[in-house]
Protein backbone atom coordinates (compact mmCIF):
# COMPACT_ATOMS: atom_id res chain seq x y z
CA UNK A 1 -21.74 -42.55 -26.83
CA UNK A 2 -21.18 -45.92 -27.00
CA UNK A 3 -20.70 -46.66 -30.93
CA UNK A 4 -21.79 -43.49 -32.06
CA UNK A 5 -18.87 -40.94 -30.89
CA UNK A 6 -19.74 -37.38 -30.58
CA UNK A 7 -17.51 -34.04 -30.39
CA UNK A 8 -18.27 -31.58 -28.01
CA UNK A 9 -16.79 -28.51 -27.59
CA UNK A 10 -16.63 -26.09 -24.15
CA UNK A 11 -15.84 -23.20 -23.27
CA UNK A 12 -14.33 -21.59 -20.56
CA UNK A 13 -14.26 -17.76 -19.86
CA UNK A 14 -13.48 -15.51 -17.03
CA UNK A 15 -11.77 -12.33 -15.66
CA UNK A 16 -8.49 -11.48 -13.91
CA UNK A 17 -7.98 -9.20 -11.79
CA UNK A 18 -5.11 -8.51 -10.01
CA UNK A 19 -4.62 -7.26 -6.59
CA UNK A 20 -4.35 -3.88 -5.80
CA UNK A 21 -4.54 -0.84 -3.06
CA UNK A 22 -6.23 2.27 -2.74
CA UNK A 23 -5.80 4.94 -0.65
CA UNK A 24 -7.97 7.02 1.13
CA UNK A 25 -7.36 9.71 1.46
CA UNK A 26 -5.96 9.40 -1.79
CA UNK A 27 -2.43 12.05 -1.73
CA UNK A 28 -1.45 13.17 1.55
CA UNK A 29 -0.57 16.57 3.16
CA UNK A 30 1.89 16.91 5.84
CA UNK A 31 1.26 20.20 7.59
CA UNK A 32 4.51 22.45 8.20
CA UNK A 33 5.65 22.41 12.04
CA UNK A 34 8.44 23.91 13.84
CA UNK A 35 12.02 21.78 13.18
CA UNK A 36 12.18 18.26 15.46
CA UNK A 37 8.44 18.37 15.95
CA UNK A 38 6.63 15.28 14.67
CA UNK A 39 3.60 16.09 12.60
CA UNK A 40 1.35 12.68 11.80
CA UNK A 41 -1.74 12.05 9.39
CA UNK A 42 -3.80 8.68 9.51
CA UNK A 43 -4.34 6.93 6.32
CA UNK A 44 -7.17 4.03 5.19
CA UNK A 45 -4.93 1.48 2.82
CA UNK A 46 -7.91 -0.12 1.37
CA UNK A 47 -6.96 -3.70 -0.72
CA UNK A 48 -8.91 -5.04 -3.65
CA UNK A 49 -8.99 -8.39 -5.35
CA UNK A 50 -6.36 -10.37 -2.93
CA UNK A 51 -7.62 -13.92 -2.61
CA UNK A 52 -5.15 -14.30 -0.16
CA UNK A 53 -3.28 -13.26 2.94
CA UNK A 54 -0.40 -10.90 1.98
CA UNK A 55 1.90 -8.38 4.10
CA UNK A 56 2.05 -4.43 3.06
CA UNK A 57 5.90 -3.52 2.41
CA UNK A 58 6.74 -0.03 2.58
CA UNK A 59 9.94 2.14 1.23
CA UNK A 60 10.78 6.05 2.30
CA UNK A 61 12.08 8.20 0.41
CA UNK A 62 15.42 9.28 1.52
CA UNK A 63 15.55 13.25 0.95
CA UNK A 64 19.27 15.34 0.09
CA UNK A 65 19.63 18.43 2.12
CA UNK A 66 21.33 21.25 0.91
CA UNK A 67 24.69 20.31 2.11
CA UNK A 68 24.88 16.87 0.65
CA UNK A 69 23.32 14.93 3.86
CA UNK A 70 20.74 13.15 3.73
CA UNK A 71 18.01 11.74 6.09
CA UNK A 72 14.92 10.15 6.41
CA UNK A 73 12.06 12.42 7.95
CA UNK A 74 9.18 9.97 7.61
CA UNK A 75 8.40 7.06 9.60
CA UNK A 76 5.17 4.81 8.99
CA UNK A 77 3.49 2.31 11.34
CA UNK A 78 0.14 0.42 11.22
CA UNK A 79 -1.20 0.27 14.30
CA UNK A 80 -3.36 -3.01 14.29
CA UNK A 81 -0.75 -4.99 11.51
CA UNK A 82 0.17 -4.98 8.09
CA UNK A 83 -1.48 -8.01 7.02
CA UNK A 84 -3.60 -7.82 4.07
CA UNK A 85 -6.77 -10.36 5.22
CA UNK A 86 -9.23 -12.39 3.59
CA UNK A 87 -12.79 -11.78 5.47
CA UNK A 88 -15.24 -14.75 5.58
CA UNK A 89 -17.47 -12.36 3.39
CA UNK A 90 -14.72 -12.82 0.65
CA UNK A 91 -13.72 -8.93 0.77
CA UNK A 92 -10.18 -7.68 2.08
CA UNK A 93 -10.09 -5.87 5.25
CA UNK A 94 -8.93 -2.17 5.38
CA UNK A 95 -5.45 -1.55 6.89
CA UNK A 96 -5.00 1.84 8.61
CA UNK A 97 -1.61 3.48 8.51
CA UNK A 98 -0.11 6.04 10.63
CA UNK A 99 2.60 8.01 8.22
CA UNK A 100 4.86 10.68 10.76
CA UNK A 101 7.44 13.52 9.50
CA UNK A 102 9.90 15.25 11.80
CA UNK A 103 13.53 16.54 10.60
CA UNK A 104 16.04 18.50 13.04
CA UNK A 105 16.81 20.38 9.79
CA UNK A 106 15.01 22.87 7.27
CA UNK A 107 13.44 20.37 4.37
CA UNK A 108 10.40 20.99 2.35
CA UNK A 109 9.72 18.46 0.10
CA UNK A 110 7.38 16.41 -2.74
CA UNK A 111 8.05 12.87 -2.47
CA UNK A 112 6.49 9.40 -3.00
CA UNK A 113 6.26 6.82 -0.30
CA UNK A 114 5.94 2.87 -2.39
CA UNK A 115 3.43 0.58 -0.69
CA UNK A 116 4.07 -2.90 -2.54
CA UNK A 117 2.96 -6.31 -1.29
CA UNK A 118 4.79 -9.77 -1.41
CA UNK A 119 4.96 -9.81 -4.61
CA UNK A 120 5.83 -6.42 -5.63
CA UNK A 121 2.15 -5.54 -6.85
């Protein structure tokens, strides 16, 4: 380059992937049960494109009964923990999640359980 300045143009391009989670199965139907009997189903949470560890948070729906009372008949537990971990090969490990329902009063509902990470994705 010495006394002959040249101009170089460098173009960089890339794809930014947003972290997301998928579910297996993609929706959940719990079987009807007698009052005060728990029904439960296991699902797999499949994190994708997480470049660092994160923790799954859960928001459960509160349901209103005919008499105006509000209850939260759902519960969620993660038997092996709720942390999204990046494995040594660069993929995210699946999380096992158990969703259960129990109510002492008759109720039928269709609702959404929200799963988010620490950045509210």
